CSV table of C-alpha atoms in Angstrom, one decimal:
chain,number,residue,atom,x,y,z
A,789,MET,CA,33.4,-82.4,81.5
A,790,THR,CA,32.2,-82.2,77.9
A,791,ASP,CA,33.0,-78.4,77.3
A,792,ARG,CA,35.5,-78.0,74.1
A,793,ALA,CA,38.7,-77.3,76.0
A,794,PHE,CA,41.8,-78.7,77.7
A,795,ALA,CA,43.6,-78.1,80.9
A,796,VAL,CA,47.2,-77.9,81.2
A,797,VAL,CA,48.7,-80.7,83.5
A,798,ARG,CA,52.3,-80.4,82.9
A,799,ALA,CA,53.2,-77.0,80.9
A,800,GLY,CA,56.8,-78.1,80.1
A,801,ALA,CA,59.7,-75.9,79.7
A,802,LEU,CA,58.3,-73.5,77.3
A,803,THR,CA,54.9,-74.4,75.4
A,804,SER,CA,53.3,-71.7,73.4
A,805,VAL,CA,50.2,-71.5,71.0
A,806,GLN,CA,51.2,-71.0,67.5
A,807,ASP,CA,49.9,-70.6,64.2
A,808,GLN,CA,51.0,-69.1,60.8
A,809,GLY,CA,51.9,-65.8,62.7
A,810,ARG,CA,50.8,-62.2,62.1
A,811,ALA,CA,52.6,-60.9,59.0
A,812,GLY,CA,51.9,-57.5,57.7
A,813,HIS,CA,52.4,-55.6,60.9
A,814,ALA,CA,56.2,-55.0,61.0
A,815,HIS,CA,55.8,-51.4,60.2
A,816,LEU,CA,54.0,-51.1,63.7
A,817,GLY,CA,56.9,-53.0,65.5
A,818,VAL,CA,55.0,-56.4,65.7
A,819,PRO,CA,57.1,-59.5,65.1
A,820,ARG,CA,55.8,-62.0,62.6
A,821,SER,CA,55.8,-65.0,65.1
A,822,GLY,CA,54.3,-68.4,64.3
A,823,ALA,CA,55.4,-72.0,64.4
A,824,LEU,CA,59.1,-72.3,64.1
A,825,ASP,CA,59.0,-75.6,62.2
A,826,ARG,CA,56.1,-74.8,59.8
A,827,PRO,CA,56.4,-78.1,57.8
A,828,ALA,CA,55.7,-80.0,61.3
A,829,SER,CA,52.9,-77.6,62.5
A,830,ASP,CA,51.3,-78.0,59.1
A,831,LEU,CA,51.5,-81.8,59.1
A,832,ALA,CA,50.1,-82.1,62.7
A,833,ASN,CA,47.0,-79.9,61.4
A,834,ARG,CA,46.6,-82.0,58.2
A,835,LEU,CA,46.6,-85.3,60.3
A,836,VAL,CA,43.6,-84.1,62.5
A,837,GLY,CA,41.7,-82.6,59.4
A,838,ASN,CA,42.5,-78.9,60.4
A,839,HIS,CA,43.0,-75.9,58.0
A,840,LEU,CA,46.7,-74.9,58.0
A,841,GLU,CA,45.7,-71.7,59.7
A,842,ALA,CA,44.6,-73.7,62.8
A,843,ALA,CA,46.6,-72.9,66.2
A,844,VAL,CA,48.6,-75.8,67.7
A,845,LEU,CA,51.1,-76.2,70.7
A,846,GLU,CA,54.7,-75.8,70.2
A,847,THR,CA,56.7,-77.4,73.0
A,848,THR,CA,60.4,-77.1,73.9
A,849,LEU,CA,62.8,-80.1,74.7
A,850,ASN,CA,60.7,-81.6,77.4
A,851,GLY,CA,57.2,-81.9,76.1
A,852,SER,CA,54.0,-81.3,77.8
A,853,ALA,CA,50.7,-82.7,79.3
A,854,VAL,CA,47.3,-81.9,78.6
A,855,ARG,CA,43.7,-83.3,79.6
A,856,PRO,CA,41.1,-82.6,77.1
A,857,ARG,CA,37.7,-82.0,78.7
A,858,CYS,CA,35.8,-83.6,75.6
A,859,ALA,CA,36.8,-86.6,73.3
A,860,VAL,CA,39.2,-85.2,70.6
A,861,THR,CA,41.7,-86.2,68.0
A,862,VAL,CA,45.2,-84.9,68.3
A,863,ALA,CA,48.3,-85.5,66.4
A,864,VAL,CA,52.1,-85.1,67.6
A,865,THR,CA,54.7,-84.3,65.3
A,866,GLY,CA,58.1,-82.3,65.1
A,867,ALA,CA,60.6,-83.6,67.5
A,868,PRO,CA,60.2,-87.3,67.9
A,869,CYS,CA,59.1,-88.2,71.4
A,870,ARG,CA,57.1,-90.8,73.4
A,871,VAL,CA,53.3,-90.1,73.2
A,872,THR,CA,50.9,-91.7,75.7
A,873,VAL,CA,47.5,-91.4,76.7
A,874,ASP,CA,46.6,-92.1,80.4
A,875,GLY,CA,50.1,-93.8,80.3
A,876,ARG,CA,49.5,-96.1,77.6
A,877,PRO,CA,51.7,-95.7,74.3
A,878,ALA,CA,50.1,-93.8,71.4
A,879,ALA,CA,51.2,-93.0,68.1
A,880,TRP,CA,53.6,-90.1,67.0
A,881,GLY,CA,53.0,-88.5,63.7
A,882,ALA,CA,49.5,-89.9,63.5
A,883,PRO,CA,46.0,-89.2,64.5
A,884,VAL,CA,45.2,-90.3,68.0
A,885,ARG,CA,41.8,-90.3,69.7
A,886,VAL,CA,41.7,-88.8,73.3
A,887,ALA,CA,38.7,-89.7,75.4
A,888,ALA,CA,37.4,-87.0,77.5
A,889,GLY,CA,39.4,-86.5,80.7
A,890,ALA,CA,42.2,-88.6,79.5
A,891,VAL,CA,45.9,-87.2,79.8
A,892,LEU,CA,47.9,-86.8,76.6
A,893,GLU,CA,51.6,-86.9,77.5
A,894,VAL,CA,54.0,-85.5,75.0
A,895,GLY,CA,57.5,-86.7,76.3
A,896,HIS,CA,61.0,-85.3,76.1
A,897,ALA,CA,62.3,-84.8,72.7
A,898,GLU,CA,64.3,-87.7,71.6
A,899,GLY,CA,66.1,-85.8,68.7
A,900,GLY,CA,65.2,-82.1,67.8
A,901,VAL,CA,63.8,-79.5,70.1
A,902,ARG,CA,60.1,-78.7,69.3
A,903,SER,CA,57.2,-81.0,69.0
A,904,TYR,CA,53.8,-79.7,67.6
A,905,VAL,CA,50.4,-80.9,69.1
A,906,ALA,CA,47.5,-80.3,66.9
A,907,PHE,CA,43.9,-80.8,68.2
A,908,ALA,CA,41.0,-81.2,65.7
A,909,GLY,CA,39.2,-77.8,65.6
A,910,GLY,CA,42.3,-75.8,66.5
A,911,ILE,CA,43.1,-74.1,69.9
A,912,ALA,CA,40.5,-71.2,70.0
A,913,CYS,CA,42.1,-68.4,71.9
A,914,GLU,CA,41.3,-65.0,71.1
A,915,PRO,CA,43.2,-63.9,68.0
A,916,VAL,CA,45.4,-60.7,68.2
A,917,LEU,CA,45.9,-58.9,64.9
A,918,GLY,CA,44.4,-61.9,63.1
A,919,SER,CA,46.7,-64.5,65.0
A,920,ARG,CA,46.8,-66.8,68.0
A,921,SER,CA,50.6,-66.9,68.1
A,922,THR,CA,52.5,-66.2,71.3
A,923,ASP,CA,54.9,-63.6,70.6
A,924,LEU,CA,57.8,-63.9,73.2
A,925,LEU,CA,59.5,-60.7,72.0
A,926,SER,CA,56.6,-58.4,72.5
A,927,GLY,CA,54.1,-60.1,74.8
A,928,LEU,CA,51.4,-60.4,72.1
A,929,GLY,CA,48.9,-63.4,72.0
A,930,PRO,CA,48.3,-66.0,74.6
A,931,ALA,CA,50.7,-66.4,77.5
A,932,PRO,CA,52.9,-69.5,77.2
A,933,LEU,CA,51.3,-72.5,78.9
A,934,THR,CA,51.4,-72.7,82.8
A,935,ASP,CA,50.3,-75.6,84.8
A,936,GLY,CA,46.4,-75.6,85.4
A,937,ALA,CA,45.7,-73.2,82.5
A,938,VAL,CA,42.6,-74.1,80.3
A,939,LEU,CA,42.5,-73.3,76.9
A,940,PRO,CA,39.5,-73.5,74.6
A,941,LEU,CA,39.2,-75.7,71.4
A,942,GLY,CA,37.3,-75.0,68.3
A,943,GLY,CA,34.9,-77.3,66.8
A,944,GLU,CA,35.9,-80.2,64.8
A,945,SER,CA,35.0,-79.2,61.2
A,946,ALA,CA,36.3,-82.2,59.0
A,947,PRO,CA,36.8,-85.8,59.6
A,948,PRO,CA,40.4,-86.5,60.2
A,949,VAL,CA,42.5,-87.5,57.5
A,950,TYR,CA,44.0,-90.9,58.2
A,951,ALA,CA,47.5,-91.3,57.0
A,952,ASP,CA,49.4,-94.8,57.1
A,953,ALA,CA,52.8,-93.2,56.9
A,954,VAL,CA,54.0,-89.5,57.0
A,955,PRO,CA,57.0,-88.0,55.9
A,956,CYS,CA,59.4,-87.1,58.7
A,957,GLN,CA,62.5,-85.5,58.4
A,958,GLY,CA,64.7,-86.3,61.2
A,959,PRO,CA,66.4,-83.6,63.4
A,960,PRO,CA,69.6,-82.5,61.6
A,961,ARG,CA,72.9,-84.0,62.8
A,962,GLU,CA,74.5,-81.2,61.0
A,963,LEU,CA,72.4,-77.8,60.4
A,964,VAL,CA,73.2,-76.7,56.8
A,965,LEU,CA,72.2,-72.9,56.4
A,966,ARG,CA,72.1,-71.8,52.9
A,967,PHE,CA,72.4,-68.1,52.6
A,968,GLY,CA,72.0,-65.4,50.3
A,969,PRO,CA,73.1,-61.9,50.3
A,970,GLY,CA,72.7,-59.6,53.5
A,971,PRO,CA,72.3,-55.8,52.8
A,972,ARG,CA,75.4,-54.9,55.0
A,973,THR,CA,77.8,-57.7,53.7
A,974,ASP,CA,80.3,-55.0,52.7
A,975,TRP,CA,80.5,-54.0,56.4
A,976,PHE,CA,82.8,-57.1,57.0
A,977,THR,CA,86.1,-58.0,56.2
A,978,GLU,CA,86.9,-60.5,53.2
A,979,ARG,CA,88.3,-62.8,55.8
A,980,SER,CA,85.1,-62.7,57.8
A,981,LEU,CA,83.0,-63.5,54.8
A,982,HIS,CA,85.3,-66.5,54.2
A,983,THR,CA,85.1,-67.6,57.8
A,984,LEU,CA,81.3,-67.4,57.7
A,985,ALA,CA,81.3,-69.8,54.7
A,986,THR,CA,83.8,-72.1,55.8
A,987,ALA,CA,84.3,-72.5,59.6
A,988,LEU,CA,82.3,-74.7,61.8
A,989,TYR,CA,79.7,-73.0,64.1
A,990,ARG,CA,77.7,-74.7,66.9
A,991,VAL,CA,74.2,-73.9,68.1
A,992,SER,CA,74.4,-72.2,71.3
A,993,SER,CA,72.2,-72.8,74.2
A,994,ALA,CA,71.2,-69.2,74.6
A,995,SER,CA,69.1,-69.7,71.2
A,996,ASN,CA,65.3,-69.1,71.6
A,997,ARG,CA,62.4,-68.3,69.3
A,998,ILE,CA,63.8,-64.8,68.6
A,999,GLY,CA,67.2,-66.1,67.2
A,1000,LEU,CA,69.4,-69.0,66.7
A,1001,ARG,CA,72.6,-67.9,68.6
A,1002,THR,CA,75.9,-69.5,67.5
A,1003,GLU,CA,79.3,-70.3,68.9
A,1004,GLY,CA,82.4,-70.3,66.6
A,1005,PRO,CA,85.0,-67.9,65.3
A,1006,PRO,CA,83.8,-64.2,65.5
A,1007,LEU,CA,83.4,-62.2,62.5
A,1008,GLU,CA,85.3,-58.9,62.3
A,1009,ARG,CA,83.9,-55.9,60.7
A,1010,ALA,CA,85.5,-53.6,58.1
A,1011,VAL,CA,83.2,-50.7,58.8
A,1012,HIS,CA,83.1,-49.6,62.5
A,1013,GLY,CA,80.7,-47.1,63.7
A,1014,GLU,CA,77.0,-47.1,64.3
A,1015,LEU,CA,74.4,-48.2,61.8
A,1016,PRO,CA,70.9,-46.5,61.9
A,1017,SER,CA,68.1,-49.0,62.9
A,1018,GLU,CA,66.8,-50.5,59.7
A,1019,GLY,CA,64.3,-53.1,58.8
A,1020,MET,CA,65.0,-56.8,59.5
A,1021,VAL,CA,63.8,-60.0,58.0
A,1022,LEU,CA,63.3,-63.7,59.0
A,1023,GLY,CA,66.6,-65.5,58.5
A,1024,ALA,CA,68.7,-62.4,58.7
A,1025,VAL,CA,72.0,-63.1,60.0
A,1026,GLN,CA,72.8,-60.3,62.4
A,1027,VAL,CA,76.3,-59.7,63.9
A,1028,PRO,CA,76.4,-58.1,67.3
A,1029,PRO,CA,79.5,-56.4,68.7
A,1030,ASP,CA,80.8,-59.7,70.0
A,1031,GLY,CA,81.0,-60.9,66.5
A,1032,HIS,CA,78.9,-64.2,66.8
A,1033,PRO,CA,76.3,-64.4,64.0
A,1034,VAL,CA,72.6,-64.5,65.3
A,1035,VAL,CA,70.1,-65.9,63.0
A,1036,PHE,CA,66.7,-64.4,63.4
A,1037,LEU,CA,63.7,-66.5,63.8
A,1038,ALA,CA,60.0,-65.9,64.0
A,1039,ASP,CA,60.0,-63.7,67.1
A,1040,HIS,CA,62.8,-61.4,65.7
A,1041,PRO,CA,62.5,-57.7,66.3
A,1042,THR,CA,61.3,-55.8,63.3
A,1043,THR,CA,64.1,-53.3,63.4
A,1044,GLY,CA,68.0,-53.6,64.4
A,1045,GLY,CA,71.0,-51.7,64.6
A,1046,TYR,CA,73.5,-54.5,63.9
A,1047,PRO,CA,74.7,-55.1,60.4
A,1048,VAL,CA,73.2,-58.2,58.6
A,1049,ILE,CA,76.0,-60.0,57.0
A,1050,ALA,CA,73.6,-62.7,55.2
A,1051,VAL,CA,70.1,-63.9,54.8
A,1052,VAL,CA,69.3,-67.7,55.4
A,1053,ARG,CA,66.9,-69.1,53.2
A,1054,GLU,CA,63.4,-69.5,54.7
A,1055,ARG,CA,63.2,-73.2,54.0
A,1056,ASP,CA,66.2,-74.0,55.9
A,1057,LEU,CA,64.9,-72.4,59.1
A,1058,ALA,CA,62.5,-75.4,60.1
A,1059,ALA,CA,65.7,-77.4,60.5
A,1060,ALA,CA,67.1,-74.4,62.5
A,1061,ALA,CA,64.1,-74.8,64.8
A,1062,GLN,CA,65.0,-78.5,65.6
A,1063,ALA,CA,68.7,-78.1,66.0
A,1064,ALA,CA,69.4,-78.8,69.7
A,1065,PRO,CA,72.2,-76.7,71.5
A,1066,GLY,CA,75.9,-78.1,70.4
A,1067,THR,CA,74.5,-79.0,66.8
A,1068,PRO,CA,77.2,-78.3,64.2
A,1069,ILE,CA,76.2,-75.5,61.7
A,1070,ARG,CA,77.5,-74.7,58.3
A,1071,PHE,CA,76.6,-71.7,56.7
A,1072,VAL,CA,76.6,-72.3,52.8
A,1073,PRO,CA,76.6,-69.6,50.2
A,1074,ALA,CA,73.3,-70.2,47.9
A,1075,GLY,CA,73.6,-69.6,44.3
A,1076,ARG,CA,71.8,-66.5,43.3
A,1077,ARG,CA,68.6,-67.1,41.4
B,621,MET,CA,66.6,-38.8,45.0
B,622,SER,CA,70.0,-39.3,43.4
B,623,THR,CA,71.2,-40.9,46.6
B,624,MET,CA,68.8,-43.9,46.5
B,625,ARG,CA,70.6,-47.2,46.7
B,626,ALA,CA,68.7,-50.7,46.8
B,627,LEU,CA,70.6,-53.4,48.6
B,628,PRO,CA,69.8,-57.2,48.3
B,629,VAL,CA,68.4,-58.9,51.6
B,630,GLY,CA,68.3,-62.6,50.6
B,631,ASP,CA,65.9,-63.9,47.8
B,632,HIS,CA,62.7,-61.9,48.7
B,633,ALA,CA,63.6,-58.5,50.0
B,634,LEU,CA,65.1,-55.4,49.4
B,635,LEU,CA,66.6,-52.6,51.7
B,636,VAL,CA,66.3,-49.2,49.9
B,637,GLU,CA,68.8,-46.7,51.4
B,638,LEU,CA,68.2,-43.1,51.2
B,639,GLY,CA,70.2,-39.9,52.3
B,640,SER,CA,68.0,-38.5,54.9
B,641,SER,CA,64.9,-39.0,57.0
B,642,GLU,CA,62.9,-36.9,54.7
B,643,GLU,CA,63.8,-38.8,51.7
B,644,VAL,CA,62.6,-42.1,53.7
B,645,GLU,CA,59.2,-40.5,54.4
B,646,ALA,CA,58.8,-39.4,51.0
B,647,LEU,CA,59.7,-42.9,49.3
B,648,HIS,CA,57.5,-44.5,52.1
B,649,ALA,CA,54.4,-42.3,51.1
B,650,GLU,CA,55.0,-42.9,47.5
B,651,LEU,CA,55.1,-46.9,48.1
B,652,LEU,CA,51.8,-46.6,50.2
B,653,ARG,CA,50.1,-44.4,47.5
B,654,ARG,CA,51.2,-47.1,44.7
B,655,ARG,CA,50.1,-50.0,46.8
B,656,ALA,CA,46.5,-48.5,47.5
B,657,ALA,CA,46.5,-47.7,43.6
B,658,GLY,CA,47.4,-51.3,42.8
B,659,THR,CA,50.3,-50.6,41.0
B,660,LEU,CA,52.9,-51.9,43.3
B,661,PRO,CA,54.0,-55.7,43.1
B,662,ALA,CA,52.9,-57.9,45.8
B,663,VAL,CA,54.8,-57.1,49.2
B,664,ARG,CA,54.2,-58.4,52.6
B,665,GLU,CA,55.8,-55.7,54.5
B,666,ILE,CA,56.9,-52.1,54.0
B,667,VAL,CA,59.1,-51.1,57.0
B,668,PRO,CA,60.4,-47.6,57.1
B,669,ALA,CA,63.4,-46.8,59.4
B,670,ALA,CA,66.1,-44.2,60.1
B,671,ARG,CA,67.7,-44.3,56.6
B,672,THR,CA,66.0,-47.3,54.8
B,673,VAL,CA,62.6,-48.6,53.5
B,674,LEU,CA,62.7,-52.5,53.8
B,675,LEU,CA,60.2,-54.3,51.3
B,676,ASP,CA,59.9,-57.7,52.3
B,677,GLY,CA,58.1,-60.6,50.7
B,678,LEU,CA,58.9,-59.6,47.2
B,679,ASP,CA,58.6,-62.1,44.2
B,680,ASP,CA,61.5,-60.5,42.4
B,681,PRO,CA,63.5,-58.0,44.3
B,682,GLY,CA,65.9,-57.5,41.4
B,683,ARG,CA,63.5,-56.4,38.9
B,684,PHE,CA,61.7,-54.2,41.5
B,685,ALA,CA,65.0,-52.5,42.2
B,686,GLU,CA,65.4,-51.7,38.5
B,687,ARG,CA,62.2,-50.3,38.3
B,688,LEU,CA,62.5,-48.4,41.2
B,689,THR,CA,65.4,-46.2,39.8
B,690,GLY,CA,63.0,-44.8,37.3
B,691,TRP,CA,60.4,-43.6,39.7
B,692,GLU,CA,59.4,-39.9,40.1
B,693,ILE,CA,59.0,-39.6,43.9
B,694,PRO,CA,57.1,-36.3,44.8
B,695,PRO,CA,58.2,-34.3,47.8
B,696,LEU,CA,56.2,-34.4,50.8
B,697,SER,CA,53.1,-32.2,51.1
B,698,PRO,CA,53.3,-30.9,54.6
B,699,GLY,CA,50.2,-30.8,56.8
B,700,VAL,CA,47.8,-33.0,54.8
B,701,ARG,CA,47.1,-35.0,58.2
B,702,GLY,CA,46.3,-33.1,61.4
B,703,ALA,CA,48.9,-33.8,64.2
B,704,ILE,CA,48.0,-36.3,66.9
B,705,GLU,CA,47.9,-34.7,70.3
B,706,ILE,CA,49.4,-36.4,73.3
B,707,PRO,CA,49.0,-35.1,76.7
B,708,VAL,CA,51.9,-34.9,78.8
B,709,ARG,CA,53.3,-34.2,82.2
B,710,TYR,CA,56.9,-33.2,82.1
B,711,ASP,CA,57.7,-34.9,85.2
B,712,GLY,CA,60.2,-37.5,84.3
B,713,PRO,CA,63.3,-38.4,86.5
B,714,ASP,CA,65.7,-37.5,83.7
B,715,LEU,CA,64.2,-34.0,83.1
B,716,ALA,CA,67.1,-32.4,85.2
B,717,ALA,CA,69.8,-34.3,83.3
B,718,VAL,CA,68.1,-33.4,80.0
B,719,ALA,CA,67.9,-29.6,80.9
B,720,GLY,CA,71.7,-29.7,81.9
B,721,LEU,CA,72.6,-31.3,78.6
B,722,TRP,CA,70.5,-28.8,76.6
B,723,GLY,CA,71.9,-26.0,78.8
B,724,VAL,CA,68.6,-24.7,79.7
B,725,PRO,CA,66.5,-24.2,83.1
B,726,HIS,CA,64.4,-27.3,83.9
B,727,ASP,CA,61.0,-25.8,83.0
B,728,GLU,CA,62.4,-24.7,79.5
B,729,VAL,CA,62.6,-28.7,78.4
B,730,GLY,CA,58.9,-29.1,78.5
B,731,ARG,CA,58.3,-25.7,76.8
B,732,ILE,CA,60.8,-26.5,73.8
B,733,HIS,CA,59.6,-30.0,73.6
B,734,SER,CA,55.8,-29.1,73.4
B,735,ALA,CA,56.5,-26.3,70.9
B,736,THR,CA,58.0,-28.9,68.5
B,737,GLU,CA,56.0,-30.6,65.7
B,738,PHE,CA,57.2,-34.3,65.7
B,739,ARG,CA,56.8,-36.8,63.0
B,740,VAL,CA,56.8,-40.7,63.4
B,741,ALA,CA,60.0,-41.5,61.4
B,742,PHE,CA,59.4,-45.2,62.0
B,743,CYS,CA,58.1,-47.8,64.7
B,744,GLY,CA,60.2,-50.6,66.3
B,745,PHE,CA,61.3,-51.9,69.4
B,746,ALA,CA,58.0,-52.7,70.7
B,747,PRO,CA,54.5,-52.9,69.0
B,748,GLY,CA,53.4,-49.1,68.9
B,749,PHE,CA,56.7,-47.6,69.7
B,750,GLY,CA,57.2,-44.7,67.4
B,751,TYR,CA,60.7,-43.0,66.9
B,752,LEU,CA,59.5,-39.3,66.6
B,753,THR,CA,61.9,-36.6,65.1
B,754,GLY,CA,61.5,-33.0,64.9
B,755,LEU,CA,63.8,-31.6,67.9
B,756,PRO,CA,66.7,-29.7,66.3
B,757,GLU,CA,70.2,-31.3,66.2
B,758,ARG,CA,71.5,-29.3,69.3
B,759,TYR,CA,68.9,-31.1,71.7
B,760,THR,CA,70.3,-34.6,70.7
B,761,VAL,CA,71.0,-36.4,73.9
B,762,PRO,CA,72.7,-39.8,74.7
B,763,ARG,CA,71.1,-42.8,76.3
B,764,ARG,CA,71.6,-43.3,79.9
B,765,ASP,CA,74.8,-45.1,80.9
B,766,THR,CA,72.8,-47.6,82.7
B,767,PRO,CA,69.4,-48.9,81.3
B,768,ARG,CA,66.6,-48.9,83.8
B,769,THR,CA,65.3,-52.3,84.1
B,770,ALA,CA,61.6,-51.1,84.1
B,771,VAL,CA,60.4,-48.0,82.5
B,772,PRO,CA,56.8,-47.5,83.1
B,773,ALA,CA,54.0,-47.5,80.2
B,774,GLY,CA,53.5,-43.8,79.0
B,775,ALA,CA,56.9,-42.6,79.8
B,776,VAL,CA,57.8,-40.0,77.3
B,777,ALA,CA,61.6,-40.2,76.6
B,778,LEU,CA,64.6,-38.9,74.7
B,779,ALA,CA,67.4,-40.8,73.0
B,780,GLY,CA,69.7,-39.4,70.1
B,781,ALA,CA,67.5,-37.3,67.8
B,782,TYR,CA,64.4,-39.3,68.8
B,783,THR,CA,61.6,-38.9,71.0
B,784,GLY,CA,59.5,-41.9,72.1
B,785,VAL,CA,56.7,-42.9,74.5
B,786,TYR,CA,56.9,-46.5,76.0
B,787,PRO,CA,53.7,-48.4,75.0
B,788,ARG,CA,54.2,-50.7,78.0
B,789,SER,CA,56.3,-51.2,80.8
B,790,SER,CA,59.7,-52.6,79.6
B,791,PRO,CA,63.7,-52.1,80.2
B,792,GLY,CA,65.0,-49.1,78.6
B,793,GLY,CA,67.9,-46.6,78.3
B,794,TRP,CA,66.2,-43.5,77.0
B,795,GLN,CA,66.1,-40.5,79.2
B,796,LEU,CA,62.6,-40.0,80.9
B,797,ILE,CA,61.3,-36.4,80.7
B,798,GLY,CA,57.6,-36.9,81.1
B,799,SER,CA,54.6,-39.2,81.2
B,800,THR,CA,51.4,-39.5,79.4
B,801,ARG,CA,48.0,-41.1,80.2
B,802,ALA,CA,47.4,-41.7,76.2
B,803,VAL,CA,47.3,-45.3,75.3
B,804,LEU,CA,49.9,-46.0,72.7
B,805,TRP,CA,49.0,-49.5,71.8
B,806,ASP,CA,45.7,-51.5,72.3
B,807,HIS,CA,45.4,-54.7,70.3
B,808,ALA,CA,41.6,-54.7,70.8
B,809,ARG,CA,41.4,-51.3,69.3
B,810,VAL,CA,41.3,-50.4,65.6
B,811,PRO,CA,44.0,-49.3,64.7
B,812,ALA,CA,46.0,-50.8,67.5
B,813,ALA,CA,48.7,-48.5,67.2
B,814,LEU,CA,48.1,-44.6,68.1
B,815,LEU,CA,51.3,-43.7,66.0
B,816,THR,CA,52.0,-44.9,62.6
B,817,PRO,CA,54.9,-44.1,60.4
B,818,GLY,CA,54.5,-40.8,58.8
B,819,ALA,CA,52.1,-39.4,61.4
B,820,ARG,CA,52.5,-35.7,62.9
B,821,VAL,CA,52.5,-35.8,66.5
B,822,ARG,CA,52.3,-32.6,69.2
B,823,PHE,CA,52.7,-33.1,72.8
B,824,VAL,CA,50.2,-31.0,74.9
B,825,PRO,CA,51.2,-30.1,78.6
B,826,GLU,CA,48.9,-30.9,81.4
B,827,GLU,CA,48.9,-29.2,84.7
B,828,LEU,CA,51.1,-30.7,87.3
């Protein structure tokens, strides 16, 4: 039990391998993918002395448990949660040394949605198009974790950086999404634009890594008829025929045929990744640069 | 390209809308030429689609939009690249339905389809899925009323003005006219995608 790998004891609702994603292939229909809460995954990597490109685990709501086969330094960030090693409490948001064969348990999110687990040396699955990210839309990259699966770890390169305290933005009580212009703003009525900018929306439980779905007043179109498929960006606020805006997250399709009314700023999307179903959302028009 | 229109997409992208699929291809080719020559500002993604080209990851989309209006975009020079040949058996479950829509006998569908030179207008839907144009407008067909929950990998299919080949098994609403053993997507291969935007394609019938 000294090989550099870990076994999955409890996969959790949805735990996937994520890194910075595979940008640059959208013209082939390949989504960007990557960690939804990048500041949190970056922090986890920093805490264990990894480069920021290293692959980490992204859990969803109920955490995950793993058993490293070698002694390894780990760090858990993102959604705050109870962390234990062989049942004994361990630190969240700090480097933790886990002995070979011990069980690292990442508990239910006590706020937010997604916790990140970095291992010194990174998760060493075979990269696909330069990334180890699991892409849930098109099935590229490693499969989501299943109980009993074994994942390889890379070699520890640098000594961990020990931090006394780490900055942590708590999960949002209200999700504020600042938006810039969308290419099809003129496909919507003036009233709909006003509604988007003033009404209260809530995060729908149908949200996933592809898109943050919303509940709230539907938006009406001024232009009917079909929009030929066009390229889509991260943060695009797409409005399907039911009028309920969807904010595109990392696994979004590269092209789409529903009009995009607005585009949420990338720096606000980390908070979107941590907004649990029911969280109030306000869409706020951002001043043009 | 008098009909070119640059639409803002957030703070870091631009959607350039054009009048026709041919204009999209010409602009896309010019963008790739300029990127290869190092005269294009840094951009993360260049995504052609039906009537648009998306430029994502630009530092200053507004400035780029201004520069774009001054561009001389040469028309396409046809036949620079050889056509990719895709072996096909015209044995799809919707062959009869398509023949009915086209108003031709069953065996004419494959003959018309394989006599057409296609072009990959753009990719999307799934890695390696190309939207192929080339069939005359009278051969436009609607999607199926009820999409199939599983279309097999290699299915050759029609919808609207497009032909597509499913890279892997997935749900789909296109009309299936045939099947191919060609591998459309293999991430262990370089390049992973058999079809890339702008490529020419011919379907070559195999004996049933």
